[in-house]
Coordinates of C-alpha atoms and ligand atoms in Angstrom, one line a residue:
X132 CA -19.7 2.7 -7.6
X133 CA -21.0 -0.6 -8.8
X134 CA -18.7 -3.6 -9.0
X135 CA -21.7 -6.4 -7.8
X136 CA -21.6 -9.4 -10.2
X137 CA -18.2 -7.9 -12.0
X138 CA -14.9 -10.1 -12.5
X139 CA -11.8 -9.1 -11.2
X140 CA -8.8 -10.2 -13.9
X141 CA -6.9 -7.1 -14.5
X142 CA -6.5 -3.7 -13.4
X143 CA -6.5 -2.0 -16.4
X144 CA -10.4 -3.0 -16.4
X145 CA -11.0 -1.0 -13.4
X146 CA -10.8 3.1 -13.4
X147 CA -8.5 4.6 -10.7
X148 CA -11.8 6.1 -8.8
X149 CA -12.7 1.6 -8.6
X150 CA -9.3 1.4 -7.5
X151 CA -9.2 3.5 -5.1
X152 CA -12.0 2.8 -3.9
X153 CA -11.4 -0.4 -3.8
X154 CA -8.5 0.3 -1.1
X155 CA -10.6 2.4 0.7
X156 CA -12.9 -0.6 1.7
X157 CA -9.7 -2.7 2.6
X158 CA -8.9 -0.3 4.7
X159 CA -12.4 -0.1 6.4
X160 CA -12.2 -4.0 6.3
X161 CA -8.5 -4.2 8.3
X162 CA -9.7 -1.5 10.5
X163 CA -13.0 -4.0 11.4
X164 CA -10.7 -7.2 11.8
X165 CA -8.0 -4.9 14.2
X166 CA -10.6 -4.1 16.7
X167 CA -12.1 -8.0 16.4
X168 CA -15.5 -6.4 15.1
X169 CA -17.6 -9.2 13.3
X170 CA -18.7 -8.9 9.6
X171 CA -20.2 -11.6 8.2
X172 CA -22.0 -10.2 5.3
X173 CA -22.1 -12.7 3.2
X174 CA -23.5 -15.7 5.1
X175 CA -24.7 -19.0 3.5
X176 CA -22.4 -18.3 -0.2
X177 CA -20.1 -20.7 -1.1
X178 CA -16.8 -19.5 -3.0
X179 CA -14.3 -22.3 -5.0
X180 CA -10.6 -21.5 -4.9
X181 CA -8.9 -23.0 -8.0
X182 CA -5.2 -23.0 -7.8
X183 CA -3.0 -24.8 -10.5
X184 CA 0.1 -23.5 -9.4
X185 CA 1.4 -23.5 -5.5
X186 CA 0.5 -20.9 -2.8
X187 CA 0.6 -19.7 0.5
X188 CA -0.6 -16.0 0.7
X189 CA -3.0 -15.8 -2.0
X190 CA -4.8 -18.8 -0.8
X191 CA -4.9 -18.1 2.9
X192 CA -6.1 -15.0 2.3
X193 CA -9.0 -16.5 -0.1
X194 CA -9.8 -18.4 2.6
X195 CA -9.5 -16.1 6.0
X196 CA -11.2 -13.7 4.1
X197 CA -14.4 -15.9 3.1
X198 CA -14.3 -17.3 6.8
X199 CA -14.4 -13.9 7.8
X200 CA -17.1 -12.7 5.9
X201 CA -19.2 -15.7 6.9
X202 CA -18.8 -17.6 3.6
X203 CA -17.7 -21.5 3.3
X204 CA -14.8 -22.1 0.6
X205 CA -13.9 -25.1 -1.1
X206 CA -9.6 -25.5 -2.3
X207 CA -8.7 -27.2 -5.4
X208 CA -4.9 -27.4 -5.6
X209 CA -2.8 -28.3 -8.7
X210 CA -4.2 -32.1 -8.5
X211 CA -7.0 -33.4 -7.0
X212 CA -9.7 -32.0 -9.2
X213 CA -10.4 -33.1 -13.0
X214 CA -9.8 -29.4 -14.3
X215 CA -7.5 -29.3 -17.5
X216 CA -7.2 -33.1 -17.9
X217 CA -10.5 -34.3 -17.9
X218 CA -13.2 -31.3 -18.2
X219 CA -12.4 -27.7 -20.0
X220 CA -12.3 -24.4 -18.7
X221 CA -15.3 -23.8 -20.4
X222 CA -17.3 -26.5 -18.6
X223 CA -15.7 -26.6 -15.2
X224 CA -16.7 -22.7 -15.7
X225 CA -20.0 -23.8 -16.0
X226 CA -20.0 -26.9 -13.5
X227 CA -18.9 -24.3 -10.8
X228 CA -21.2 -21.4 -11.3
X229 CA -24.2 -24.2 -10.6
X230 CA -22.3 -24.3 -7.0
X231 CA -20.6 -21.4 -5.8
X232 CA -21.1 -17.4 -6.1
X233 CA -17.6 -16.5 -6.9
X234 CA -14.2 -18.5 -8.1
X235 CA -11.0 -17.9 -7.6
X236 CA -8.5 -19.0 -10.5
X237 CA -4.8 -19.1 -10.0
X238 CA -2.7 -20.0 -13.3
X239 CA -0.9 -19.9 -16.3
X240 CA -2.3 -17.5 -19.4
X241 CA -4.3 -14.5 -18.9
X242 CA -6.3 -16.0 -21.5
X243 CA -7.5 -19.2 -19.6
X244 CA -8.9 -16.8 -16.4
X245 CA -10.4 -14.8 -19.2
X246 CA -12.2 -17.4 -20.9
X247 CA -13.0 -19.1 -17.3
X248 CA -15.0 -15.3 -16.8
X249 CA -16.4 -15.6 -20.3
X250 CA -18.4 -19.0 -19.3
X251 CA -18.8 -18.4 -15.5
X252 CA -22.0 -16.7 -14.6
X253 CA -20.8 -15.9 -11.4
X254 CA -17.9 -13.0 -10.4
X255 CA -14.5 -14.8 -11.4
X256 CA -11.5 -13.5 -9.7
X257 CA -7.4 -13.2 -10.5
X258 CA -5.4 -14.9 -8.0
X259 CA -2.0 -14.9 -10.4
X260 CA -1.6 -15.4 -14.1
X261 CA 1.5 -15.4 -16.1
X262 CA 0.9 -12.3 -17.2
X263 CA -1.0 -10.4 -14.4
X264 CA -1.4 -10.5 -10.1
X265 CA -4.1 -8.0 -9.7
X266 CA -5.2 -8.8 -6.2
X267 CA -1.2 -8.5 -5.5
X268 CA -1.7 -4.8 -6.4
X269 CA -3.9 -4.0 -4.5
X270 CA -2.5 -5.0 -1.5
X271 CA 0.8 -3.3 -2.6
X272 CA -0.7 0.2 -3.4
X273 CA -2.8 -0.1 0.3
X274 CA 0.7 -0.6 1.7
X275 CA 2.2 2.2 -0.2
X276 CA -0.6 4.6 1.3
X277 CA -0.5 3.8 4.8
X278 CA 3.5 3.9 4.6
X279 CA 3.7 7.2 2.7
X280 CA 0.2 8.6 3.4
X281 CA -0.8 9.0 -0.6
X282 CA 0.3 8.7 -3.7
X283 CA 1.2 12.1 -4.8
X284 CA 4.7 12.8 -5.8
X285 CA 6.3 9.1 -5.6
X286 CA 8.4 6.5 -8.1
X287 CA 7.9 2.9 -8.3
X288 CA 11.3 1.0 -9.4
X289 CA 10.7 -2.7 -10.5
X290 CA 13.8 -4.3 -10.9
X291 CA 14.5 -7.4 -12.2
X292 CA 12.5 -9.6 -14.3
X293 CA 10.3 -6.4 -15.6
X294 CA 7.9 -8.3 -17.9
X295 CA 7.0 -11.0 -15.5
X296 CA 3.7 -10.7 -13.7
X297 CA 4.2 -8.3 -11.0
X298 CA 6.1 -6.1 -13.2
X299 CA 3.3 -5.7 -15.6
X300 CA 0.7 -5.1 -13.0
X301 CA 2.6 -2.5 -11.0
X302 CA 3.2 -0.4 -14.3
X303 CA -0.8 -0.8 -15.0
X304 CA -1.4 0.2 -10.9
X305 CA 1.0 3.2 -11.2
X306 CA -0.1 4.6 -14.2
X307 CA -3.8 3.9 -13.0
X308 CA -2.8 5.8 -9.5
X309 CA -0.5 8.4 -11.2
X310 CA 2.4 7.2 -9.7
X311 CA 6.2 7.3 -11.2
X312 CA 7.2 3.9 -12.5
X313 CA 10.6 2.9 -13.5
X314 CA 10.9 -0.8 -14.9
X315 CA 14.9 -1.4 -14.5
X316 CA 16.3 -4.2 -15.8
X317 CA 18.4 -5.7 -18.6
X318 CA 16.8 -4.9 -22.4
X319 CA 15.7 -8.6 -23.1
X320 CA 13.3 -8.6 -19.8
X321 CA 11.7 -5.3 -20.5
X322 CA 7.8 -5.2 -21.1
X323 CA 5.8 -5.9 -24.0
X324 CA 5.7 -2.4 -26.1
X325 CA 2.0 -2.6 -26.5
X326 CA 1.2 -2.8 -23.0
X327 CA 3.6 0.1 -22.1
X328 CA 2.0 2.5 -24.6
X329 CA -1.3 1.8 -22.9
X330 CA 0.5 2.2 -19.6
X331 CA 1.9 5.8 -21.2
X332 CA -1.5 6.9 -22.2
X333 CA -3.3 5.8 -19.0
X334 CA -0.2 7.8 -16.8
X335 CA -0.6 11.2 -18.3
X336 CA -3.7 11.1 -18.1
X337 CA -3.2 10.9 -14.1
X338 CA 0.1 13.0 -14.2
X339 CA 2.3 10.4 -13.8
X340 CA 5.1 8.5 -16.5
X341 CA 6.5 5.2 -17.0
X342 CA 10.1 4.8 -17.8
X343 CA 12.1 1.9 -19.1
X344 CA 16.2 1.7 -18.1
X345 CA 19.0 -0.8 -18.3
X346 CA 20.8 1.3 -16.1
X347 CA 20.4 1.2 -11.8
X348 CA 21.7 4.5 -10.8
X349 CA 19.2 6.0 -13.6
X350 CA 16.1 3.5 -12.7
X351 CA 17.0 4.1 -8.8
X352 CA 17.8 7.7 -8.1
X353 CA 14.5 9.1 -7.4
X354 CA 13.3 5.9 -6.4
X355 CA 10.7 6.0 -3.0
X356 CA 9.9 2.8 -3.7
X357 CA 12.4 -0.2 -5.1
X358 CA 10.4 -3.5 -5.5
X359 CA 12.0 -6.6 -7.3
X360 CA 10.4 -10.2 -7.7
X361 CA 11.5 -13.8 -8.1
X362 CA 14.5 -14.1 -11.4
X363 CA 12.2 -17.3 -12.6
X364 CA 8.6 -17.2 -11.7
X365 CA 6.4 -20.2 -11.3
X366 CA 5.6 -22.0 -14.2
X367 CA 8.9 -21.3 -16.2
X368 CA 11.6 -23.7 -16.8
X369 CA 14.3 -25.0 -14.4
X370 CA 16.6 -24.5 -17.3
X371 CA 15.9 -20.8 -17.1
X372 CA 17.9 -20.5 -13.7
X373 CA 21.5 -19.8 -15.8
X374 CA 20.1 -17.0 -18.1
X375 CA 18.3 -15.5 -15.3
X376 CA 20.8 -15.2 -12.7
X377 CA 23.4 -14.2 -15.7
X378 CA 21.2 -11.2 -16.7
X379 CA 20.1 -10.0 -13.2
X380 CA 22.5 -10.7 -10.7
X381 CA 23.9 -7.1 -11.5
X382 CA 20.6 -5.9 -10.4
X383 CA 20.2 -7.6 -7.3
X384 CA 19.4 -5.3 -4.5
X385 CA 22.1 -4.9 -2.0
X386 CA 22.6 -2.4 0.5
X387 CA 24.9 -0.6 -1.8
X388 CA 22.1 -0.4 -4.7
X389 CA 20.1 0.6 -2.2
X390 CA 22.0 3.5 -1.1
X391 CA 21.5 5.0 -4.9
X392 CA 17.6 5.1 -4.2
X393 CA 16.1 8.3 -2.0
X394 CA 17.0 8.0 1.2
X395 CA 13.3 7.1 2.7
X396 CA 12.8 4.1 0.0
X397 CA 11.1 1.0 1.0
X398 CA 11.7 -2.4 -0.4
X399 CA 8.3 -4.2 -1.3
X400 CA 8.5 -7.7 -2.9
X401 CA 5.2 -10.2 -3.1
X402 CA 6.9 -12.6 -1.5
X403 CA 8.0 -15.6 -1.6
X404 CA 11.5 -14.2 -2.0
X405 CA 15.3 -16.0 -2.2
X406 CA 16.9 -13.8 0.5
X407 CA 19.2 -16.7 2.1
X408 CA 19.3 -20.4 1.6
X409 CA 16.9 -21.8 4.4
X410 CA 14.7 -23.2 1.3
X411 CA 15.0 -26.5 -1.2
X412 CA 15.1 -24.4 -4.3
X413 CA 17.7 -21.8 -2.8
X414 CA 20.0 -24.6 -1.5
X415 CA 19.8 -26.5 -4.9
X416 CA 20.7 -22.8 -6.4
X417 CA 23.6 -22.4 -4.2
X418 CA 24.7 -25.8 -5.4
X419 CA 24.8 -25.1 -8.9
X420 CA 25.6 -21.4 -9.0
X421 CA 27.2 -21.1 -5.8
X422 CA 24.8 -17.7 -5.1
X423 CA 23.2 -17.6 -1.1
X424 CA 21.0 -15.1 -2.2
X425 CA 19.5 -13.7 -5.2
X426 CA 16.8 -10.9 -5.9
X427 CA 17.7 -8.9 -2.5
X428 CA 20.2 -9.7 0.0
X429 CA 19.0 -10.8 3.3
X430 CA 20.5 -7.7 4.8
X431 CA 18.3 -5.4 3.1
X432 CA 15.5 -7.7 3.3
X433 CA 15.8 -7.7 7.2
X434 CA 16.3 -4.0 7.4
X435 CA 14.2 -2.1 8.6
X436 CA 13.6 -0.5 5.0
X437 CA 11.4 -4.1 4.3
X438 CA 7.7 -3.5 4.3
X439 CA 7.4 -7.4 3.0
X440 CA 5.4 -8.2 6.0
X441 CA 2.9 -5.3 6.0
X442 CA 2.2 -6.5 2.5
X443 CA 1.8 -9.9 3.3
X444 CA -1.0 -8.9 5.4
X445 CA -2.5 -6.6 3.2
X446 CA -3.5 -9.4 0.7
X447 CA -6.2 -10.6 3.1
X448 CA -7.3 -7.4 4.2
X449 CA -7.8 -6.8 -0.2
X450 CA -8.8 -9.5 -1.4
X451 CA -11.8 -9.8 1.3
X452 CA -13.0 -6.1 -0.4
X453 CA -12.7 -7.5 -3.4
X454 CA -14.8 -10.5 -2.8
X455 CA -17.1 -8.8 -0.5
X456 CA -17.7 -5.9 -3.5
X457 CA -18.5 -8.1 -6.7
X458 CA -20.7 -10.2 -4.0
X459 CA -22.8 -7.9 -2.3
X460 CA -24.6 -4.1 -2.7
X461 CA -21.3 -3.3 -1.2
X462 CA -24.0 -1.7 1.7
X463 CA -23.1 -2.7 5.2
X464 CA -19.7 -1.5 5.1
X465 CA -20.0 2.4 3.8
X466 CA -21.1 3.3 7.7
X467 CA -17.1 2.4 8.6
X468 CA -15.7 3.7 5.2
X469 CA -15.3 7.2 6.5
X470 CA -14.9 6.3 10.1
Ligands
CP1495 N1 2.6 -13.1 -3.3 C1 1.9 -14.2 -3.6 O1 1.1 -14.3 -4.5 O2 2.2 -15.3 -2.7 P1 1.7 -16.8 -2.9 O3 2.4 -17.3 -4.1 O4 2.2 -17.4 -1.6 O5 0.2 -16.8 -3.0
NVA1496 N1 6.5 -13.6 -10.4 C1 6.2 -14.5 -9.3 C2 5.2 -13.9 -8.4 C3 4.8 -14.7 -7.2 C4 3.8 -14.1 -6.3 C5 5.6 -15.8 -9.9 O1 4.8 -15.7 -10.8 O2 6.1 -16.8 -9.5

């Protein structure tokens, strides 16, 4: 297993043995941080964290994770920096790679992290394109193991906005870990075809299928896992808000929809999520549209069917493996891996 010096933009550029590997050093990594047992293997590198869209998980978990591995890092937010107005990708690629060992990019296409990779000689890593949230997935699938022990045997519903970013990436993770995936959602929002023929492919050839459905009792009734997303995602239009909540509000989950799903279903959800109004954007929704929730109600989000939170933490516990693997021999922690 050899991932030193490697990017990490999308799953499907990892096999499922990476993958799981992968989660096997988070594991060893959350297990380290529960019992407070130092591991600073990467003292004295210096990792940039470039974010052009907002943030609270991803980059606190960038930047516990580098503390925690004894690295410095540096933030550059949406403004502050020169990046996209004054200098290129292509040169700020190559500005930062004379500074740091690894960069963190957070943005809009999949093709501007690609081409960041391309001129970078350092590992580049995924915190969040339009099309893809890798370092989301991994997280989510460590979450699913611990809460259901493996993967065997299980469906994944995404419902909701199915060709937004987390719906992509959890068909490409489920068909990578050969787990059921439903994407359930109105026609309009459903993935691109190409990328759900790969997803086929990749799926039986781990035993598993992905399925496409308009229709919620269908999409949910096997369902061990229901996991629904943000109607507009970052980036997209304000305008989009009355199409959105048109077309999904007759998926939102409610404890009734949720009652259609197998009876030990989780809800997972990346988070941030519009469960009740206590936000600027939900109150200015509630304004308009007169809705006080909208993806999930607060009622099943506060249920004890929510593993939000244990998500949440996952991200740091993932995206530290990931930086500590494409930065190191990936030697000091095999002694806990089987611990
Ligand atoms: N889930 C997620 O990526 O959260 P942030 O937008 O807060 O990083
Ligand atoms: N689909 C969401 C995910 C946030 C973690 C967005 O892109 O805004």
């Amino acid at each position: 297993m050899n991932f030193k010096g490697r990017d990490f933009l999308k799953l499907l550029d990892f096999t499922p043995e990476e993958i799981t590997y992968m989660l096997d050093v988070a594991a060893a990594f959350k297990r380290l941080k529960h019992a407070d047992i130092e591991h600073e293997y990467l003292r004295r590198k210096n990792v940039v964290l470039l974010f052009e869209k907002d943030s609270t998980r991803t980059r606190c978990s960038f930047e516990v994770a580098s503390a925690d591995l004894g690295m410095k890092s540096t933030y550059l937010g949406p403004t502050g920096s020169q990046v996209g107005k004054k200098e290129s990708i292509k040169d700020t690629a190559r500005v930062l790679s004379r500074m740091y060992q690894g960069i963190e990019y957070r943005g809009f296409d999949q093709s501007i992290v690609e081409e960041l990779a391309e001129y970078a000689s350092v590992p580049v890593w995924n915190g969040l394109t339009t099309q893809f949230h890798p370092t989301q997935m991994l997280a989510d699938f460590l979450t699913i193991r611990e809460h259901f022990g493996s993967f065997k045997n299980l469906q994944l519903t995404f419902m909701g906005d199915a060709c937004n970013n987390a719906g992509n990436s959890l068909m490409v993770t489920s068909a990578k870990l050969g787990v059921n995936f439903v994407a359930c959602g109105p026609k309009e929002l459903w993935p691109d075809p190409e990328l759900v023929a790969t997803c086929r492919k990749i799926a039986a050839e781990n035993g598993s299928t992905v399925t496409l459905t308009d229709d919620k009792e269908e999409g949910l009734k096997n369902a061990n896992i229901v996991y629904v997303d943000v109607w507009v995602s970052m980036g997209e239009p304000e305008e989009l808000w009355a199409k959105r909540i048109a077309l999904l509000q007759p998926y939102q989950l409610t404890k009734e929809v949720m009652a259609m799903a197998k009876p030990d279903c989780v809800l997972m959800h990346a988070l941030p999520s519009f469960h009740n109004t206590e936000t600027t954007i939900a109150k200015d929704i509630e304004k308009k549209f007169g809705l006080k929730e909208m993806e999930v109600t607060d009622e099943v989000f506060e249920s004890d069917r929510s593993i939000v939170f244990d998500e949440a933490e996952n991200r740091m516990h993932t995206i530290k493996a990931v930086m500590y693997l494409t930065l190191s021999d990936g030697e000091e922690i095999k002694h806990e891996l089987h611990s």
